[in-house]
Amino acid sequence: MRILLVGSGGREHALAWKLARSARCEQLWIAPGNPGTAEIGINVELDASDAAGIVGLATREQIDLVVVGPEAPLVAGISEVCEAIDVPVFGPSSQAAQIEGSKAFAKALMAEAGVPTAAHHVFEDAAAAHAFVADQGGTWVVKADGLAAGKGVVVPADHRETLAAISTVAATKAGTRLILEEKLSGPEVSLLAICDGEHAVPLLAAQDHKRIGEGDTGPNTGGMGAYAPTPLLPADQAQALVDVVFTPILRTMASRQIPYRGILYAGLMLTPDGVRVLEYNARFGDPETQALLPLLKSDLVDLAWRAATGTLKDVQLSWEAGAAVCVVLAAANYPDTPRTGDPIQGLDTLPADVLAFHAGTRRRADGALVTAGGRVLGITAVEADLAQARQKAYAAVDQIHFDGMQVRRDIAVQGVR
Ligand SMILES: Nc1ncnc2c1ncn2[C@@H]1O[C@H](COP(=O)(O)OP(=O)(O)O)[C@@H](O)[C@H]1O
Ligand SMILES: [Mg+2]
């Protein structure tokens, strides 16, 4: 099969690595890709959101299957334009991707499907939300409705902070509509499922680490590391959750004529009162994918094809025994304004069985590899258990250097018992 992968981050390097391992992958193109994917397939200089460019490439190269990594091209409608030229796409339509693109849409869907989630209220502007909180009192989680690159949610400590958060969130680019949610507590777990519009096949449960600082302190990032499986949600419990968090959503979306095909990512909170869905994402998590795919034994090309063509029924995944840990190496000044251009050393010294997924890297004209984004690399190790996987990942991390490198030393600690 001739496959086109869209995106350029660490998630896409992991996807390219896994797709290329399939006997069914004849040739792989990545638009635009990164220096890591350049070693696996053919990078094509195209913006991930350039739908016309993607369609042109798919036609020219007679692509059989398009796999979409990031959310922005999905929300912009890349699936529809590919389907219009009869190329199956692993990724939802723009309407279905609203499950991530609009939190108000997602909450309404959850209510209709009977999915357990935080109680919520939707407001068209900050003034209305402010009036509600002033009247009701209490502490509410404040969320922007639209995509805000991780900056659209504030979890306030008290009533006063709630009022301040309404103004902060309303000022983001995500639009003026706001959601106020009941504040829940508990550990968070990411549960992803491959969906074909009707059936959902769950992956292992993973945990990511969003804050920049150890012990989950400091500002939010795209993710500083991840591990899988997490003992917080063993495989049998994850399987049992399919009928709670995925199947009802697929059924409801199908009944609204917006079938969901692709990866559906449920952000779960394990509260004292049971599992609650905090949000859905319309794609693989980054960096969860860099921990999950190295554990997956099943053929990803086959799975993506089945999801895209509605033939996932009765499919079961097979997994490596053991666990995977992915540690992200971030640039100086991340997450504010990451410094770029720092030369990266030591990648060539890593053991063969450690995976170094590129995210924000660039090849200079002289061939040197330098930093080119906030999250630079994701270093993944797979071992018999989490403790050993951690050890191996960090031993590899210690062989890599670039000026200003930021690393959290506590990735997966919560999973090691
Ligand atoms: N109802 C809630 N109660 C407590 N914390 C929450 C709640 N909703 C979200 N959060 C916290 O805020 C984070 C971001 O919220 P989420 O809905 O996942 O938005 P996004 O990922 O789009 O920024 C979550 O990972 C969680 O830590
Ligand atoms: Mg989230």
CSV table of N, CA and C in Angstrom, one decimal, residues 188-285:
chain,number,residue,atom,x,y,z
A,188,GLU,N,-5.3,11.1,36.3
A,188,GLU,CA,-5.8,11.1,34.9
A,188,GLU,C,-5.1,10.0,34.1
A,189,VAL,N,-5.9,9.4,33.2
A,189,VAL,CA,-5.5,8.4,32.3
A,189,VAL,C,-5.9,8.6,30.9
A,190,SER,N,-5.1,8.3,29.9
A,190,SER,CA,-5.5,8.4,28.5
A,190,SER,C,-5.9,7.1,28.0
A,191,LEU,N,-7.1,6.9,27.5
A,191,LEU,CA,-7.6,5.7,26.9
A,191,LEU,C,-8.0,6.0,25.4
A,192,LEU,N,-7.2,5.4,24.5
A,192,LEU,CA,-7.5,5.6,23.1
A,192,LEU,C,-8.1,4.4,22.5
A,193,ALA,N,-9.0,4.6,21.5
A,193,ALA,CA,-9.6,3.5,20.8
A,193,ALA,C,-9.5,3.7,19.3
A,194,ILE,N,-9.3,2.7,18.6
A,194,ILE,CA,-9.4,2.7,17.1
A,194,ILE,C,-10.9,2.5,16.7
A,195,CYS,N,-11.4,3.4,15.9
A,195,CYS,CA,-12.9,3.4,15.7
A,195,CYS,C,-13.1,3.3,14.2
A,196,ASP,N,-14.2,2.6,13.8
A,196,ASP,CA,-14.5,2.6,12.3
A,196,ASP,C,-16.0,3.1,12.1
A,197,GLY,N,-16.5,3.9,13.0
A,197,GLY,CA,-17.8,4.4,12.8
A,197,GLY,C,-18.8,3.6,13.7
A,198,GLU,N,-18.5,2.3,13.9
A,198,GLU,CA,-19.4,1.5,14.7
A,198,GLU,C,-18.7,0.8,15.8
A,199,HIS,N,-17.5,0.2,15.6
A,199,HIS,CA,-16.8,-0.5,16.5
A,199,HIS,C,-15.6,0.2,17.1
A,200,ALA,N,-15.3,0.0,18.4
A,200,ALA,CA,-14.2,0.6,19.0
A,200,ALA,C,-13.2,-0.4,19.6
A,201,VAL,N,-12.0,-0.4,19.2
A,201,VAL,CA,-11.0,-1.3,19.8
A,201,VAL,C,-10.0,-0.5,20.6
A,202,PRO,N,-10.0,-0.8,21.9
A,202,PRO,CA,-9.1,0.0,22.8
A,202,PRO,C,-7.7,-0.3,22.8
A,203,LEU,N,-6.8,0.7,22.9
A,203,LEU,CA,-5.4,0.5,23.1
A,203,LEU,C,-5.1,0.3,24.6
A,204,LEU,N,-3.9,0.0,25.0
A,204,LEU,CA,-3.6,0.0,26.4
A,204,LEU,C,-3.8,1.4,27.0
A,205,ALA,N,-4.1,1.5,28.3
A,205,ALA,CA,-4.3,2.8,28.9
A,205,ALA,C,-2.9,3.4,29.2
A,206,ALA,N,-2.7,4.6,28.9
A,206,ALA,CA,-1.5,5.3,29.1
A,206,ALA,C,-1.6,6.5,30.0
A,207,GLN,N,-0.5,7.0,30.5
A,207,GLN,CA,-0.5,8.2,31.3
A,207,GLN,C,0.5,9.2,30.8
A,208,ASP,N,0.1,10.5,30.6
A,208,ASP,CA,1.1,11.5,30.2
A,208,ASP,C,1.4,12.4,31.3
A,209,HIS,N,2.3,13.3,31.1
A,209,HIS,CA,2.8,14.2,32.2
A,209,HIS,C,2.8,15.6,31.5
A,210,LYS,N,1.8,16.4,31.8
A,210,LYS,CA,1.6,17.6,31.1
A,210,LYS,C,2.4,18.8,31.6
A,211,ARG,N,2.7,18.8,32.9
A,211,ARG,CA,3.4,20.0,33.5
A,211,ARG,C,4.9,19.9,33.1
A,212,ILE,N,5.5,21.1,33.1
A,212,ILE,CA,6.9,21.2,32.8
A,212,ILE,C,7.8,20.7,33.9
A,213,GLY,N,7.3,20.8,35.2
A,213,GLY,CA,8.1,20.5,36.3
A,213,GLY,C,7.8,19.2,37.0
A,214,GLU,N,8.9,18.7,37.7
A,214,GLU,CA,8.7,17.4,38.4
A,214,GLU,C,7.7,17.5,39.5
A,215,GLY,N,7.0,16.4,39.8
A,215,GLY,CA,5.9,16.5,40.7
A,215,GLY,C,4.7,17.2,40.2
A,216,ASP,N,4.6,17.3,38.9
A,216,ASP,CA,3.4,18.0,38.2
A,216,ASP,C,3.3,19.4,38.7
A,217,THR,N,4.4,20.2,38.6
A,217,THR,CA,4.4,21.6,38.9
A,217,THR,C,4.7,22.4,37.7
A,218,GLY,N,4.4,23.7,37.8
A,218,GLY,CA,4.7,24.7,36.7
A,218,GLY,C,3.7,24.6,35.6
A,219,PRO,N,3.9,25.4,34.6
A,219,PRO,CA,3.0,25.5,33.5
A,219,PRO,C,2.7,24.3,32.7
A,220,ASN,N,1.6,24.2,32.0
A,220,ASN,CA,1.3,23.1,31.2
A,220,ASN,C,2.1,23.1,29.9
A,221,THR,N,2.4,21.9,29.4
A,221,THR,CA,3.1,21.8,28.1
A,221,THR,C,2.3,20.9,27.2
A,222,GLY,N,2.9,20.6,26.0
A,222,GLY,CA,2.2,19.6,25.1
A,222,GLY,C,2.3,18.2,25.7
A,223,GLY,N,3.3,18.0,26.7
A,223,GLY,CA,3.5,16.7,27.3
A,223,GLY,C,5.0,16.4,27.4
A,224,MET,N,5.4,16.1,28.6
A,224,MET,CA,6.9,16.0,28.9
A,224,MET,C,7.3,14.5,29.0
A,225,GLY,N,6.3,13.6,28.8
A,225,GLY,CA,6.6,12.2,28.8
A,225,GLY,C,5.4,11.4,29.0
A,226,ALA,N,5.5,10.1,28.8
A,226,ALA,CA,4.3,9.2,28.9
A,226,ALA,C,4.8,7.8,29.1
A,227,TYR,N,3.9,7.0,29.6
A,227,TYR,CA,4.2,5.5,29.8
A,227,TYR,C,2.9,4.7,29.6
A,228,ALA,N,3.1,3.4,29.3
A,228,ALA,CA,2.0,2.5,29.1
A,228,ALA,C,2.5,1.1,29.3
A,229,PRO,N,1.7,0.2,29.8
A,229,PRO,CA,0.3,0.4,30.3
A,229,PRO,C,0.5,1.0,31.7
A,230,THR,N,-0.6,1.7,32.1
A,230,THR,CA,-0.6,2.3,33.5
A,230,THR,C,-1.4,1.3,34.4
A,231,PRO,N,-0.8,1.0,35.5
A,231,PRO,CA,-1.5,0.1,36.5
A,231,PRO,C,-2.7,0.7,37.0
A,232,LEU,N,-2.9,2.0,36.8
A,232,LEU,CA,-4.1,2.7,37.2
A,232,LEU,C,-5.4,2.2,36.5
A,233,LEU,N,-5.2,1.7,35.3
A,233,LEU,CA,-6.3,1.1,34.5
A,233,LEU,C,-5.8,-0.1,33.8
A,234,PRO,N,-5.9,-1.3,34.5
A,234,PRO,CA,-5.5,-2.5,33.9
A,234,PRO,C,-6.3,-2.9,32.6
A,235,ALA,N,-5.8,-3.8,31.8
A,235,ALA,CA,-6.4,-4.0,30.5
A,235,ALA,C,-7.8,-4.5,30.6
A,236,ASP,N,-8.2,-5.3,31.6
A,236,ASP,CA,-9.6,-5.8,31.6
A,236,ASP,C,-10.5,-4.6,32.0
A,237,GLN,N,-10.0,-3.7,32.8
A,237,GLN,CA,-10.9,-2.5,33.1
A,237,GLN,C,-11.0,-1.6,31.9
A,238,ALA,N,-9.9,-1.5,31.2
A,238,ALA,CA,-9.9,-0.6,30.0
A,238,ALA,C,-10.9,-1.2,29.0
A,239,GLN,N,-10.9,-2.5,28.8
A,239,GLN,CA,-11.8,-3.2,27.9
A,239,GLN,C,-13.3,-2.9,28.4
A,240,ALA,N,-13.5,-3.0,29.7
A,240,ALA,CA,-14.9,-2.8,30.2
A,240,ALA,C,-15.4,-1.4,30.0
A,241,LEU,N,-14.4,-0.5,29.9
A,241,LEU,CA,-14.8,0.9,29.7
A,241,LEU,C,-15.3,1.2,28.3
A,242,VAL,N,-15.0,0.3,27.3
A,242,VAL,CA,-15.3,0.6,25.9
A,242,VAL,C,-16.8,0.9,25.8
A,243,ASP,N,-17.6,0.1,26.6
A,243,ASP,CA,-19.1,0.3,26.5
A,243,ASP,C,-19.6,1.4,27.3
A,244,VAL,N,-18.7,2.1,28.0
A,244,VAL,CA,-19.0,3.3,28.8
A,244,VAL,C,-18.6,4.6,28.1
A,245,VAL,N,-17.4,4.6,27.6
A,245,VAL,CA,-16.9,5.8,27.0
A,245,VAL,C,-16.8,5.9,25.5
A,246,PHE,N,-16.8,4.7,24.8
A,246,PHE,CA,-16.6,4.8,23.3
A,246,PHE,C,-17.9,4.4,22.6
A,247,THR,N,-18.4,3.2,22.9
A,247,THR,CA,-19.6,2.7,22.1
A,247,THR,C,-20.8,3.7,22.1
A,248,PRO,N,-21.1,4.2,23.2
A,248,PRO,CA,-22.3,5.1,23.2
A,248,PRO,C,-22.0,6.3,22.4
A,249,ILE,N,-20.8,6.8,22.3
A,249,ILE,CA,-20.5,8.0,21.5
A,249,ILE,C,-20.6,7.6,20.0
A,250,LEU,N,-20.0,6.5,19.7
A,250,LEU,CA,-20.1,6.1,18.3
A,250,LEU,C,-21.5,5.9,17.8
A,251,ARG,N,-22.4,5.3,18.7
A,251,ARG,CA,-23.8,5.1,18.4
A,251,ARG,C,-24.5,6.5,18.2
A,252,THR,N,-24.2,7.4,19.1
A,252,THR,CA,-24.9,8.7,19.0
A,252,THR,C,-24.4,9.5,17.8
A,253,MET,N,-23.1,9.4,17.5
A,253,MET,CA,-22.6,10.1,16.3
A,253,MET,C,-23.2,9.5,15.0
A,254,ALA,N,-23.3,8.2,15.0
A,254,ALA,CA,-23.8,7.5,13.8
A,254,ALA,C,-25.3,7.9,13.6
A,255,SER,N,-26.0,8.0,14.7
A,255,SER,CA,-27.4,8.4,14.6
A,255,SER,C,-27.6,9.9,14.2
A,256,ARG,N,-26.5,10.7,14.4
A,256,ARG,CA,-26.6,12.1,13.9
A,256,ARG,C,-26.0,12.2,12.5
A,257,GLN,N,-25.7,11.1,11.9
A,257,GLN,CA,-25.1,11.0,10.5
A,257,GLN,C,-23.7,11.6,10.5
A,258,ILE,N,-23.0,11.5,11.6
A,258,ILE,CA,-21.6,11.9,11.6
A,258,ILE,C,-20.7,10.8,12.2
A,259,PRO,N,-20.6,9.7,11.4
A,259,PRO,CA,-19.9,8.5,12.0
A,259,PRO,C,-18.4,8.9,12.3
A,260,TYR,N,-17.9,8.3,13.4
A,260,TYR,CA,-16.6,8.6,13.8
A,260,TYR,C,-15.6,7.5,13.4
A,261,ARG,N,-14.7,7.9,12.5
A,261,ARG,CA,-13.6,6.9,12.1
A,261,ARG,C,-12.3,7.5,12.4
A,262,GLY,N,-11.4,6.7,13.0
A,262,GLY,CA,-10.1,7.2,13.3
A,262,GLY,C,-9.8,6.9,14.8
A,263,ILE,N,-8.8,7.6,15.3
A,263,ILE,CA,-8.5,7.4,16.8
A,263,ILE,C,-9.4,8.3,17.6
A,264,LEU,N,-10.1,7.7,18.6
A,264,LEU,CA,-10.8,8.5,19.5
A,264,LEU,C,-10.1,8.4,20.9
A,265,TYR,N,-9.7,9.5,21.4
A,265,TYR,CA,-8.9,9.6,22.6
A,265,TYR,C,-9.8,10.1,23.7
A,266,ALA,N,-9.9,9.3,24.8
A,266,ALA,CA,-10.7,9.8,25.9
A,266,ALA,C,-9.7,10.2,27.1
A,267,GLY,N,-9.8,11.4,27.5
A,267,GLY,CA,-9.1,11.9,28.7
A,267,GLY,C,-9.9,11.6,29.9
A,268,LEU,N,-9.5,10.6,30.7
A,268,LEU,CA,-10.3,10.2,31.8
A,268,LEU,C,-9.8,10.7,33.2
A,269,MET,N,-10.7,10.9,34.1
A,269,MET,CA,-10.3,11.2,35.5
A,269,MET,C,-10.9,10.1,36.3
A,270,LEU,N,-10.0,9.4,37.1
A,270,LEU,CA,-10.5,8.3,38.0
A,270,LEU,C,-10.9,9.0,39.3
A,271,THR,N,-12.1,9.4,39.5
A,271,THR,CA,-12.6,10.1,40.6
A,271,THR,C,-13.0,9.1,41.7
A,272,PRO,N,-13.1,9.6,43.0
A,272,PRO,CA,-13.6,8.7,44.0
A,272,PRO,C,-15.0,8.2,43.7
A,273,ASP,N,-15.8,8.9,42.8
A,273,ASP,CA,-17.1,8.4,42.4
A,273,ASP,C,-17.1,7.6,41.1
A,274,GLY,N,-16.0,7.3,40.6
A,274,GLY,CA,-15.9,6.5,39.4
A,274,GLY,C,-15.2,7.3,38.2
A,275,VAL,N,-15.2,6.6,37.1
A,275,VAL,CA,-14.5,7.2,35.9
A,275,VAL,C,-15.4,8.4,35.3
A,276,ARG,N,-14.7,9.5,35.0
A,276,ARG,CA,-15.4,10.6,34.3
A,276,ARG,C,-14.6,10.9,33.1
A,277,VAL,N,-15.2,11.2,32.0
A,277,VAL,CA,-14.5,11.7,30.8
A,277,VAL,C,-14.3,13.2,30.9
A,278,LEU,N,-13.1,13.7,30.8
A,278,LEU,CA,-12.8,15.1,30.9
A,278,LEU,C,-13.0,15.7,29.5
A,279,GLU,N,-12.5,14.9,28.5
A,279,GLU,CA,-12.6,15.4,27.1
A,279,GLU,C,-12.3,14.3,26.1
A,280,TYR,N,-12.6,14.5,24.9
A,280,TYR,CA,-12.2,13.6,23.8
A,280,TYR,C,-11.3,14.4,22.9
A,281,ASN,N,-10.3,13.7,22.4
A,281,ASN,CA,-9.5,14.2,21.3
A,281,ASN,C,-9.7,13.3,20.0
A,282,ALA,N,-9.5,14.0,18.9
A,282,ALA,CA,-9.8,13.3,17.6
A,282,ALA,C,-8.6,12.6,16.9
A,283,ARG,N,-7.6,12.3,17.8
A,283,ARG,CA,-6.3,11.8,17.2
A,283,ARG,C,-5.5,11.2,18.2
A,284,PHE,N,-4.4,10.6,17.8
A,284,PHE,CA,-3.4,10.0,18.8
A,284,PHE,C,-2.9,11.1,19.7
A,285,GLY,N,-2.6,10.7,20.9
A,285,GLY,CA,-2.0,11.7,21.9
A,285,GLY,C,-0.5,11.8,21.6
